[in-house]
PDB file of C-alpha atoms and ligand atoms in Angstrom:
ATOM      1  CA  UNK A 279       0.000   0.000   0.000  1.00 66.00           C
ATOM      2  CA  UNK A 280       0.945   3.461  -1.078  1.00 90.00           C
ATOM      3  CA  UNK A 281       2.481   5.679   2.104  1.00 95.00           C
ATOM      4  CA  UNK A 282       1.360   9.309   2.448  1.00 97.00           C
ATOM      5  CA  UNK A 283       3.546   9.718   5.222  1.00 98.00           C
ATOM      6  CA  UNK A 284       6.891   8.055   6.294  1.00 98.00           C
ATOM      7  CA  UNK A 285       8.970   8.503   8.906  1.00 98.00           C
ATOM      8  CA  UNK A 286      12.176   6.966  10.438  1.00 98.00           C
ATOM      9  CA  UNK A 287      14.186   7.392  13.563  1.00 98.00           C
ATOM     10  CA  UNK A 288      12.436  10.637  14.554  1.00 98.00           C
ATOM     11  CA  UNK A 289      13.673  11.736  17.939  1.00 98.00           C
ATOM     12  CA  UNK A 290      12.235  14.858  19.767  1.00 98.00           C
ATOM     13  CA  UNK A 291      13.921  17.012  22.481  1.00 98.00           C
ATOM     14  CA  UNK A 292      12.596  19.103  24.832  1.00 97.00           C
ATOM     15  CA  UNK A 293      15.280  20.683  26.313  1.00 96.00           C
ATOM     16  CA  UNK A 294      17.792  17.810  27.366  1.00 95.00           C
ATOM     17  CA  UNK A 295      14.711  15.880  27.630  1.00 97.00           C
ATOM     18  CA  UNK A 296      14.429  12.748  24.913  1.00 98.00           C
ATOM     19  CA  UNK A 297      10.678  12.225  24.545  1.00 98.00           C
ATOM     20  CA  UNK A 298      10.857  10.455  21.265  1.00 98.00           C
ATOM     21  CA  UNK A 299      13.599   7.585  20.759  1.00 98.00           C
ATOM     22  CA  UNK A 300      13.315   6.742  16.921  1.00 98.00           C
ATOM     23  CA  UNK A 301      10.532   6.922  15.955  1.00 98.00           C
ATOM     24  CA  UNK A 302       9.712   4.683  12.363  1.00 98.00           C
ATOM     25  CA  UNK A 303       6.379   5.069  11.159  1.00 98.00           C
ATOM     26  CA  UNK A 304       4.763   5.205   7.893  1.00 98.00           C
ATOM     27  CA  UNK A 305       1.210   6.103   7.569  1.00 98.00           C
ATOM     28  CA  UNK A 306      -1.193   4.714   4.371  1.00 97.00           C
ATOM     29  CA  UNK A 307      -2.576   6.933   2.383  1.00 96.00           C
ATOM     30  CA  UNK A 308      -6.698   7.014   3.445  1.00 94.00           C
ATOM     31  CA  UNK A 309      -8.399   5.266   5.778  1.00 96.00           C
ATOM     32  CA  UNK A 310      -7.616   5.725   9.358  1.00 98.00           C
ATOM     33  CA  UNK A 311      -4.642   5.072  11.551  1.00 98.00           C
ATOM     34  CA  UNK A 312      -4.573   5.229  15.805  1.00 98.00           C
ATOM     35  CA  UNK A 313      -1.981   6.602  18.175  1.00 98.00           C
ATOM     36  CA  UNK A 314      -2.468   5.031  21.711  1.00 98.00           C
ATOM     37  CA  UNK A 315      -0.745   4.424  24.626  1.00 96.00           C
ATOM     38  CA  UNK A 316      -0.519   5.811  28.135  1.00 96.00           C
ATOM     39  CA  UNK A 317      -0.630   9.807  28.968  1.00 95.00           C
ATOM     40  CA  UNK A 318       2.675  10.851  28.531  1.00 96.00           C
ATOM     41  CA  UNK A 319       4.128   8.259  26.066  1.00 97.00           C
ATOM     42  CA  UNK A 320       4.313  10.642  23.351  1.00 98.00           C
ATOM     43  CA  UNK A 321       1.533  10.650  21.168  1.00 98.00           C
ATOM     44  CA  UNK A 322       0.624  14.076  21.222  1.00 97.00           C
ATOM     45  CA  UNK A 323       4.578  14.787  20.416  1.00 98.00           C
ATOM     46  CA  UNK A 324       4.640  12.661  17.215  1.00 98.00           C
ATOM     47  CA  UNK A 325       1.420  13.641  16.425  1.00 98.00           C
ATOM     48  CA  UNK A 326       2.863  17.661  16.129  1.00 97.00           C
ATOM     49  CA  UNK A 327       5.929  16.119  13.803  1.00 98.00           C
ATOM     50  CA  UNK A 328       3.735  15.489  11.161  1.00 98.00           C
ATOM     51  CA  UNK A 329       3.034  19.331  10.410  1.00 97.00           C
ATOM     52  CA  UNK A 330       6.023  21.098  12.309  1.00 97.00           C
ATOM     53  CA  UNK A 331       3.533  22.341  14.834  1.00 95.00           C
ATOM     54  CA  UNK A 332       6.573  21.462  17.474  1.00 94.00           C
ATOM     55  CA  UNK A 333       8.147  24.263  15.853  1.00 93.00           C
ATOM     56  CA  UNK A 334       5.902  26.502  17.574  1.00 91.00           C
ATOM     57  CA  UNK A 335       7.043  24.946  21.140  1.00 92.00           C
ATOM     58  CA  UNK A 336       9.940  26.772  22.507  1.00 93.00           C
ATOM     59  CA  UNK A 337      13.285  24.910  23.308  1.00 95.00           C
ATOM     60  CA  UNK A 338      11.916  21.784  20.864  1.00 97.00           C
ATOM     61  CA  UNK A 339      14.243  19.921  18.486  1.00 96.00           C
ATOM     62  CA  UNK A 340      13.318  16.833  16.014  1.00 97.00           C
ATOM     63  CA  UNK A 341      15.363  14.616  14.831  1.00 97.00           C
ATOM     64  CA  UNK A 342      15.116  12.169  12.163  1.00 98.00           C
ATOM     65  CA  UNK A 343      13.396  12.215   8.695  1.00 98.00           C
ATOM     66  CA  UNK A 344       9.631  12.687   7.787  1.00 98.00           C
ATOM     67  CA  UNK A 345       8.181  12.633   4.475  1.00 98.00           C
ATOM     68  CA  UNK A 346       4.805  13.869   3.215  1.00 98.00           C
ATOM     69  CA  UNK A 347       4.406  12.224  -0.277  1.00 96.00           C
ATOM     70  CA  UNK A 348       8.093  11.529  -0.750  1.00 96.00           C
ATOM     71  CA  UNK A 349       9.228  15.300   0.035  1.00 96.00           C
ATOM     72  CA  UNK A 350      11.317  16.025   3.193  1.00 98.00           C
ATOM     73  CA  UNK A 351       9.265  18.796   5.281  1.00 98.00           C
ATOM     74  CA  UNK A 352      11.869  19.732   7.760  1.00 97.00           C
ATOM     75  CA  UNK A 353      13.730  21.066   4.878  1.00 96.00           C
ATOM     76  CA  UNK A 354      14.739  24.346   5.225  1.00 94.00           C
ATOM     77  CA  UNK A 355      12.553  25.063   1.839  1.00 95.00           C
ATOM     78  CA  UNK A 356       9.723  23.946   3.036  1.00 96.00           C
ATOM     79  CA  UNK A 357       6.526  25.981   3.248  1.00 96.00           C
ATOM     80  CA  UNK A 358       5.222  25.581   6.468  1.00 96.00           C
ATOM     81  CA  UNK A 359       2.108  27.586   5.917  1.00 94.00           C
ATOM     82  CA  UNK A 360       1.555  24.757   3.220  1.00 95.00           C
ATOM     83  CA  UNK A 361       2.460  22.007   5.226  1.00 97.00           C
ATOM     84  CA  UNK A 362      -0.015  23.005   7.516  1.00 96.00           C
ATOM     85  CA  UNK A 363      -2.866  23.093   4.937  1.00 95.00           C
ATOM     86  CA  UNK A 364      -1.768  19.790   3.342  1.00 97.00           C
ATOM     87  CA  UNK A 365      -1.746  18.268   6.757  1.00 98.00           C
ATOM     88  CA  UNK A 366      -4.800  19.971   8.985  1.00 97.00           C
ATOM     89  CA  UNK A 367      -5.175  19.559  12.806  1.00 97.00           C
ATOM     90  CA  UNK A 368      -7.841  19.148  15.263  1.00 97.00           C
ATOM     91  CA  UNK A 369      -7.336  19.505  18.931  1.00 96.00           C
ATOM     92  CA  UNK A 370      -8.612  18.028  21.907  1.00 94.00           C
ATOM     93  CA  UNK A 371     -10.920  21.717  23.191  1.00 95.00           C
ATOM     94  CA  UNK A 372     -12.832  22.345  20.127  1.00 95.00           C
ATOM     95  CA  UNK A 373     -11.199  25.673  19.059  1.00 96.00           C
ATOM     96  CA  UNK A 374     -13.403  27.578  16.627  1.00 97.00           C
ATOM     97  CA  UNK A 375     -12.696  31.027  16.199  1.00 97.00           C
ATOM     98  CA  UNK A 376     -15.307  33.586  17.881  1.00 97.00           C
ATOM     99  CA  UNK A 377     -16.779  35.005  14.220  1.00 96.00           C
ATOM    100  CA  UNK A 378     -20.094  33.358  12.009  1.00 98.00           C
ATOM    101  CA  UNK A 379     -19.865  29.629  11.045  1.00 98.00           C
ATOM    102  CA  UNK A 380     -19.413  31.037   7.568  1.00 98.00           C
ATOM    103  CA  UNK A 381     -16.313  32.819   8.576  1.00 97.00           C
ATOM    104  CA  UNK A 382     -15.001  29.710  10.559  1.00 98.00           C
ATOM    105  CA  UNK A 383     -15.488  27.523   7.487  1.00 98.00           C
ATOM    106  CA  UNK A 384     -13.651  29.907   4.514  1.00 97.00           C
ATOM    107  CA  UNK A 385     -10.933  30.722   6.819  1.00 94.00           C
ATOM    108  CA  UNK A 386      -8.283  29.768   5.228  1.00 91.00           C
ATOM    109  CA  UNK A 387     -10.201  30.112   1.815  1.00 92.00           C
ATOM    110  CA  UNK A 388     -10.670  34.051   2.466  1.00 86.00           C
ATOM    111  CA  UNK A 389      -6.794  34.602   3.189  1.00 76.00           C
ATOM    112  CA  UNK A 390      -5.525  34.205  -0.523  1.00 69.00           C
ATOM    113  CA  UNK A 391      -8.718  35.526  -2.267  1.00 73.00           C
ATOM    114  CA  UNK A 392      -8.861  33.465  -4.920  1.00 86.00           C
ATOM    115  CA  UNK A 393     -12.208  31.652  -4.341  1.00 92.00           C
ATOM    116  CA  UNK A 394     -15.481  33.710  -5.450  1.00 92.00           C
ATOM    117  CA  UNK A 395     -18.220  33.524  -3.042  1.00 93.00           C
ATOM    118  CA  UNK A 396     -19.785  31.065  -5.402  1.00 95.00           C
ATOM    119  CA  UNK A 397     -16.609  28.533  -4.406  1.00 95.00           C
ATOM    120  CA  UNK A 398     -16.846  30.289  -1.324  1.00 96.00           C
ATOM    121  CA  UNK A 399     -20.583  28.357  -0.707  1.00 97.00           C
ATOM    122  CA  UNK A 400     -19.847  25.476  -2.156  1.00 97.00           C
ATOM    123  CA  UNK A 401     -17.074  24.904   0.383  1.00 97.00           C
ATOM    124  CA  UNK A 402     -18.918  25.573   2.916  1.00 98.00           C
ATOM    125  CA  UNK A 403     -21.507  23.185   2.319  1.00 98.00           C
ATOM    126  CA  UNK A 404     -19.650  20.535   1.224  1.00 97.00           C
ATOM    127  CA  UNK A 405     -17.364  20.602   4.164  1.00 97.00           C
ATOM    128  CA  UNK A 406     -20.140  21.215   6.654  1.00 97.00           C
ATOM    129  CA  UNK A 407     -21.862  17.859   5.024  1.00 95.00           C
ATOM    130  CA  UNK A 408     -18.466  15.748   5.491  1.00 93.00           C
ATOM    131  CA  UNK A 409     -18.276  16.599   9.339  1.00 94.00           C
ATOM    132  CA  UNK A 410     -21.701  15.484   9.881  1.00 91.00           C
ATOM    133  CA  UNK A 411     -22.819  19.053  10.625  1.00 95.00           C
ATOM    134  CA  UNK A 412     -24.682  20.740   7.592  1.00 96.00           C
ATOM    135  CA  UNK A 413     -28.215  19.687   8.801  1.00 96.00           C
ATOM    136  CA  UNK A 414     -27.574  21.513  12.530  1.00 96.00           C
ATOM    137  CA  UNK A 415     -26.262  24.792  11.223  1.00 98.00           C
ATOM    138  CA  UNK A 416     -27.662  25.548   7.037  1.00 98.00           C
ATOM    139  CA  UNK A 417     -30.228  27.923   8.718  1.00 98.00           C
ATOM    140  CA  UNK A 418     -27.169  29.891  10.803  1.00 98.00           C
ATOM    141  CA  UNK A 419     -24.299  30.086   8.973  1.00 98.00           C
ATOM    142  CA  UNK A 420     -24.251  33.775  10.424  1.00 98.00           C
ATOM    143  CA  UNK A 421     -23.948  32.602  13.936  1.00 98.00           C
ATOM    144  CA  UNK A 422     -21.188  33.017  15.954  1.00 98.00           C
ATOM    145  CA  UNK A 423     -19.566  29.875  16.086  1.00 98.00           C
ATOM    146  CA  UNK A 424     -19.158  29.834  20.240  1.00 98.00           C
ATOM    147  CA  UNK A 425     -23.091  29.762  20.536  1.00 98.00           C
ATOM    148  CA  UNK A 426     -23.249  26.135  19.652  1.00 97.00           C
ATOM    149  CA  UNK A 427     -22.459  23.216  21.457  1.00 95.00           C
ATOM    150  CA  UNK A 428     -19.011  21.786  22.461  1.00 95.00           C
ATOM    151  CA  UNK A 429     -20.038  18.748  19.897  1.00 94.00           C
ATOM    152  CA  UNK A 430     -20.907  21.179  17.198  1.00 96.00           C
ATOM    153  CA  UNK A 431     -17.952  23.721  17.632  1.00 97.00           C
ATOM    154  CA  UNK A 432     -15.406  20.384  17.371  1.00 96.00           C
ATOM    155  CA  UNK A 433     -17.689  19.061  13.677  1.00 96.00           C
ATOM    156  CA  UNK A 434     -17.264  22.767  12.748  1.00 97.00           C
ATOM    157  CA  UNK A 435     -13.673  22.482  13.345  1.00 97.00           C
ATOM    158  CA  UNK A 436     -13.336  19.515  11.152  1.00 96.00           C
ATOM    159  CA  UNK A 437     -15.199  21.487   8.357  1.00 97.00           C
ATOM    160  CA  UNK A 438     -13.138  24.260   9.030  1.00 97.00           C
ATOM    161  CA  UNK A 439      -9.686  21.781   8.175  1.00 97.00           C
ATOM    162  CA  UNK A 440     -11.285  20.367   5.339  1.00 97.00           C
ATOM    163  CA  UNK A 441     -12.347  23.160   3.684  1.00 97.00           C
ATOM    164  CA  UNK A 442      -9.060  23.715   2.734  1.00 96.00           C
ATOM    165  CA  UNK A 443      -8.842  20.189   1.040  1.00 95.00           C
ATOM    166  CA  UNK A 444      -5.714  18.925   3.100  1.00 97.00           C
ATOM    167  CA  UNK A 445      -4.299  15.673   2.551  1.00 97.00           C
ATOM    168  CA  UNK A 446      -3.690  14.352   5.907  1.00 98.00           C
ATOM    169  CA  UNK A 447      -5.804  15.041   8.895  1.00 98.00           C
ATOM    170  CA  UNK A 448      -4.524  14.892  12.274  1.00 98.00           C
ATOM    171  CA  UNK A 449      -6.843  14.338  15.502  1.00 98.00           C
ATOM    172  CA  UNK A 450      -5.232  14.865  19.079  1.00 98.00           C
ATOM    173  CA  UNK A 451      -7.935  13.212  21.151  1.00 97.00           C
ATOM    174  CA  UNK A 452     -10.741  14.867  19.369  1.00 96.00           C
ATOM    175  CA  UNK A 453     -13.285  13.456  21.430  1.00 95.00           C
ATOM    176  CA  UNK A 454     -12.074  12.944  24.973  1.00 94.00           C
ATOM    177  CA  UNK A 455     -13.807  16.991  25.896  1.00 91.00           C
ATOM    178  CA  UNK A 456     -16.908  15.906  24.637  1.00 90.00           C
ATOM    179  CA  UNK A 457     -20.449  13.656  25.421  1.00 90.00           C
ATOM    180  CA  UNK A 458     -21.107  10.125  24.060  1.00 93.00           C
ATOM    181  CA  UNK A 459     -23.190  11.390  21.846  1.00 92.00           C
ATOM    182  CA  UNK A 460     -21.088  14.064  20.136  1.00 90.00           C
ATOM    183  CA  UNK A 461     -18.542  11.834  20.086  1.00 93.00           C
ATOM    184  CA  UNK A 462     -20.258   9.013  17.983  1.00 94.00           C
ATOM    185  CA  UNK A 463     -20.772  11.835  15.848  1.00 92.00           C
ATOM    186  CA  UNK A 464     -16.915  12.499  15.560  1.00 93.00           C
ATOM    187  CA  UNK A 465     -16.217   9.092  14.718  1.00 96.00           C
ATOM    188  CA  UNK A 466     -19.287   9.109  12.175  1.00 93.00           C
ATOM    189  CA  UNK A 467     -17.473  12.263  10.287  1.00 92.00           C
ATOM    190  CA  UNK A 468     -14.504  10.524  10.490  1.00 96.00           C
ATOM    191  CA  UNK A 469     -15.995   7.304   8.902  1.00 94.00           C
ATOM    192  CA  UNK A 470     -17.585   9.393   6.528  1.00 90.00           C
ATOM    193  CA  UNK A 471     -14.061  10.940   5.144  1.00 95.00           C
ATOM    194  CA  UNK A 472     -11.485   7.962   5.933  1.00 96.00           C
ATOM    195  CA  UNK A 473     -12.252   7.372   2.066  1.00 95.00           C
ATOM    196  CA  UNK A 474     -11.247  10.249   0.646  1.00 94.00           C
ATOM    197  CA  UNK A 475      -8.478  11.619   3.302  1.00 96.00           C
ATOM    198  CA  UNK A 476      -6.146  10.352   5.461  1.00 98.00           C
ATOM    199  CA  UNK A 477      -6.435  10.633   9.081  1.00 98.00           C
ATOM    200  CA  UNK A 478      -4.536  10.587  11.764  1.00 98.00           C
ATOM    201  CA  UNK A 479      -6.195   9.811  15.638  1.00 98.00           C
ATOM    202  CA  UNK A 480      -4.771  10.133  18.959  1.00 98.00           C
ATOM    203  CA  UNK A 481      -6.829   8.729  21.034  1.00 95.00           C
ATOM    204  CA  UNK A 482      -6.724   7.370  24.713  1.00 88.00           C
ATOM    205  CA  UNK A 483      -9.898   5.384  24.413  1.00 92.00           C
ATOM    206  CA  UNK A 484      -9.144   1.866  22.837  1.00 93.00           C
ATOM    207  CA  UNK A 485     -12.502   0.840  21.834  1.00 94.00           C
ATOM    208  CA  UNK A 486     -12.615   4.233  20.076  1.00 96.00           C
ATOM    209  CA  UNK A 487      -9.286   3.008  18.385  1.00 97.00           C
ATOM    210  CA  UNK A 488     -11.131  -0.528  17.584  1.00 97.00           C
ATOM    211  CA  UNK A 489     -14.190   0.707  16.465  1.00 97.00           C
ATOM    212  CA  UNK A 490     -12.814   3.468  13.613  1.00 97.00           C
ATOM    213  CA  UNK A 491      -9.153   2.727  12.557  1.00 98.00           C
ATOM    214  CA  UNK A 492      -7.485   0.130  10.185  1.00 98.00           C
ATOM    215  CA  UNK A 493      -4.235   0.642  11.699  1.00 98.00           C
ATOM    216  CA  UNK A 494      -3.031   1.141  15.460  1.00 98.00           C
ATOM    217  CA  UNK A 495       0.089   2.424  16.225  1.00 98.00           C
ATOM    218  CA  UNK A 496       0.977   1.268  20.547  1.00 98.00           C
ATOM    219  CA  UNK A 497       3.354   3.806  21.664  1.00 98.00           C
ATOM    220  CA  UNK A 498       4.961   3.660  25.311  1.00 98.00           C
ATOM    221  CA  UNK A 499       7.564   5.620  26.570  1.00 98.00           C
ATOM    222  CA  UNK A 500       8.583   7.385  23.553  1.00 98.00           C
ATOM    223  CA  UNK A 501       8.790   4.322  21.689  1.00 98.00           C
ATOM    224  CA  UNK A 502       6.951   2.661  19.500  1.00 98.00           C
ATOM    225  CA  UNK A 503       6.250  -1.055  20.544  1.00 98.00           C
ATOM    226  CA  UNK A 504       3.515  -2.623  18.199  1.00 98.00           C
ATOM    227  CA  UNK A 505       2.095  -1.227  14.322  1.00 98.00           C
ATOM    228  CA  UNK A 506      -0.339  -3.444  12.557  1.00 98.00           C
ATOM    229  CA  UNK A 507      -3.706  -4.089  11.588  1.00 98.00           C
ATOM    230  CA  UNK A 508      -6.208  -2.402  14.243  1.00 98.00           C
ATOM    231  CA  UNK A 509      -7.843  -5.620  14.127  1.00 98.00           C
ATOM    232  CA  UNK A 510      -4.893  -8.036  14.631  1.00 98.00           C
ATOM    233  CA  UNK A 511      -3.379  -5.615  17.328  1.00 97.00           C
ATOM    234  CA  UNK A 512      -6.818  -6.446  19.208  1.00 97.00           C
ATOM    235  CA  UNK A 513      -7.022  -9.966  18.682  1.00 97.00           C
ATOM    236  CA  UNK A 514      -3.717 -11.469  18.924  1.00 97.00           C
ATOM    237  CA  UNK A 515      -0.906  -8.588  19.368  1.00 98.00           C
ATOM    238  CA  UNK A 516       2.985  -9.515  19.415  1.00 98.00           C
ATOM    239  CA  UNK A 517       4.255  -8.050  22.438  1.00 98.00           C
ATOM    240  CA  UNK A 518       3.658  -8.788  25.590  1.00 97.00           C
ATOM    241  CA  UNK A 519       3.150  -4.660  26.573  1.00 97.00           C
ATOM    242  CA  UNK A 520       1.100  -4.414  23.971  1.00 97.00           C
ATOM    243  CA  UNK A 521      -1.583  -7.068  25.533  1.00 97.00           C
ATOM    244  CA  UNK A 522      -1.494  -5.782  28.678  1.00 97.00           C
ATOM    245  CA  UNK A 523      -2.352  -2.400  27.820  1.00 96.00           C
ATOM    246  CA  UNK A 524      -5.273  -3.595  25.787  1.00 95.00           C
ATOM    247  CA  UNK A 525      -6.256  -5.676  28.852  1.00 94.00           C
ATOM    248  CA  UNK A 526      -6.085  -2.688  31.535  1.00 91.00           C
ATOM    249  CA  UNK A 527      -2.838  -3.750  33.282  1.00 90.00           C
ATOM    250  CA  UNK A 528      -1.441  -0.244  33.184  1.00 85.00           C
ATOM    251  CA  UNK A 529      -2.204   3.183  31.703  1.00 79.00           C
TER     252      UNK A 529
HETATM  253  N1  ADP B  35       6.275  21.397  25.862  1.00 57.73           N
HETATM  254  C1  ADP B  35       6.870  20.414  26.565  1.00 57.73           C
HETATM  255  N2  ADP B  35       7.946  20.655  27.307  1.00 57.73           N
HETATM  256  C2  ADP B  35       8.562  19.677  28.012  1.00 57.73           C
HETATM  257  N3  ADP B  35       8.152  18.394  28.019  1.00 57.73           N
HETATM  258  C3  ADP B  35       7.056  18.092  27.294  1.00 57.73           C
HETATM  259  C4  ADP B  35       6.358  19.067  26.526  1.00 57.73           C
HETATM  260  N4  ADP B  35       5.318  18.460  25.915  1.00 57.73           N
HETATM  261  C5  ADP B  35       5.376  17.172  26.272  1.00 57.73           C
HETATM  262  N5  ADP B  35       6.408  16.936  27.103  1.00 57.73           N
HETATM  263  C6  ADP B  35       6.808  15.639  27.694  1.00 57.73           C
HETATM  264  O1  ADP B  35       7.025  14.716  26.640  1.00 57.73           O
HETATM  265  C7  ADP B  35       6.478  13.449  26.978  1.00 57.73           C
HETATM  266  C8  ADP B  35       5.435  13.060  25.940  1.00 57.73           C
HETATM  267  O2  ADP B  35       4.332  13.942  26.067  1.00 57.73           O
HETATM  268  P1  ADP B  35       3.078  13.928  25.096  1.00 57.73           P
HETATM  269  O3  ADP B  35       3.552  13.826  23.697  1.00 57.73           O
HETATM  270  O4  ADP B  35       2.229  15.085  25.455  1.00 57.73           O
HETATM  271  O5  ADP B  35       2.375  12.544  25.509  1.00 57.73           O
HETATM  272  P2  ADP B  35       0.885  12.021  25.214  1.00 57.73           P
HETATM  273  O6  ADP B  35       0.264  12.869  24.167  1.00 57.73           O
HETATM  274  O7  ADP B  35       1.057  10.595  24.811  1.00 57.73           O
HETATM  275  O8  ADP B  35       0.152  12.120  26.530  1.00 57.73           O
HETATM  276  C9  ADP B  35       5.951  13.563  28.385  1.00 57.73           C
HETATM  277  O9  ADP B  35       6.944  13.136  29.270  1.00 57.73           O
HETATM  278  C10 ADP B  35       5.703  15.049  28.538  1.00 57.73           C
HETATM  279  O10 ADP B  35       5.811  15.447  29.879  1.00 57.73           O
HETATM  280 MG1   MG B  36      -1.406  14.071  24.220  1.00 57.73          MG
END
């Protein structure tokens, strides 16, 4: 299968701190792949590789190599701004801006003014339809985004990412602020994409991880101990770590 994503021995510092200790991962192109492990093992850290966002964390370094379609994107010539729309984030507090759905949505549309406000629509709808969220909000796309629910804000905040059309979408625990409910929602967007994009979940919740992704990645202590098939990781993992996280010995 065809990697969108590869990366090898990718180390990352904090200070003198290690928190990553090679790192070699490569991620298919669509359909859905799972970061878990225990808080604090690094997901969250690896996670922020993928589109430099460590960059923005002071005293950081990364080591190692990581490739978005073949093309190195700690190189100096790289264009993070880019990156960033090629590979969109979600985070774990839904983070809408406080201005109209509308606004939310074209965001990053808006900012090189090439779309007419006939694109401009269509992108909106489209995207709001993908995250599961067009029915709740077509009759206020004027609203302020921050009058809706913590549910709604986070499927506006997918919209907002794939507006953009990225080609990798990362989740950091997208669902862990939210209720049942709006998070079978979540993973219902996310099923509802994984065949045109590829995503990217952190999550701490396993049967999340079981239910929604094709591949789990088990990461402990900055390393990472077990890739495969979500559904052979479940059933019949390799290492020994690996099955006792899955059975609730630690974490
Ligand atoms: N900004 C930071 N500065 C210093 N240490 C950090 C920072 N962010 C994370 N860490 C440390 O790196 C390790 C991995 O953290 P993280 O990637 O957030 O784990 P996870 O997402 O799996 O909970 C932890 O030991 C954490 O304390
Ligand atoms: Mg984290």
């Amino acid at each position: 299968m065809e990697n969108v994503i590869t990366s090898s021995a990718v180390k990352v510092f904090y200070g003198e701190k290690e928190a990553l200790h090679g790192i070699d991962l490569d991620i298919p192109k669509q359909g859905i792949t799972a970061l878990i492990g225990p808080s604090g093992c690094g997901k969250s850290t690896y996670l922020r590789c993928l589109n430099r966002m460590n960059d923005l964390v002071p005293n950081t370094r990364v080591a190692g190599d990581i490739r978005l379609d073949g093309t190195d994107i700690n190189d100096a010539k790289t264009d993070v701004v880019e990156l960033r729309r090629r590979v969109g984030m979600v985070f774990q507090q839904p983070n809408p801006f406080p201005f109209s759905v509308y606004d939310n949505v074209t965001y990053g549309l808006r900012t090189n003014g090439k779309f007419s406000k006939d694109e401009l629509d269509e992108r909106v709808e489209t995207s709001l339809k993908q995250a599961a969220i067009w029915d709740e909000v077509k009759d206020d796309l004027n609203k302020n985004a921050w009058e809706f629910s913590g549910g709604q804000q986070q499927r506006i905040c997918v919209a907002r990412v794939l507006a953009v059309h990225p080609d990798v979408v990362l989740l950091d625990e997208p669902t862990s602020a939210l209720d049942p409910i709006s998070s079978a929602k979540i993973e219902d967007t996310l099923m509802n994409i994984r065949d045109q994009y590829t995503i990217v979940i952190v999550t701490h919740n396993m049967q999340q991880a079981s239910r929604i992704s094709d591949k789990t990645a088990f990461l402990l202590n900055g390393n990472l101990i077990e890739y495969s098939q979500t559904k052979k990781m479940f059933i019949n993992p390799d290492k020994q770590e690996t099955s006792d996280y899955l059975n609730g010995k630690f974490g």
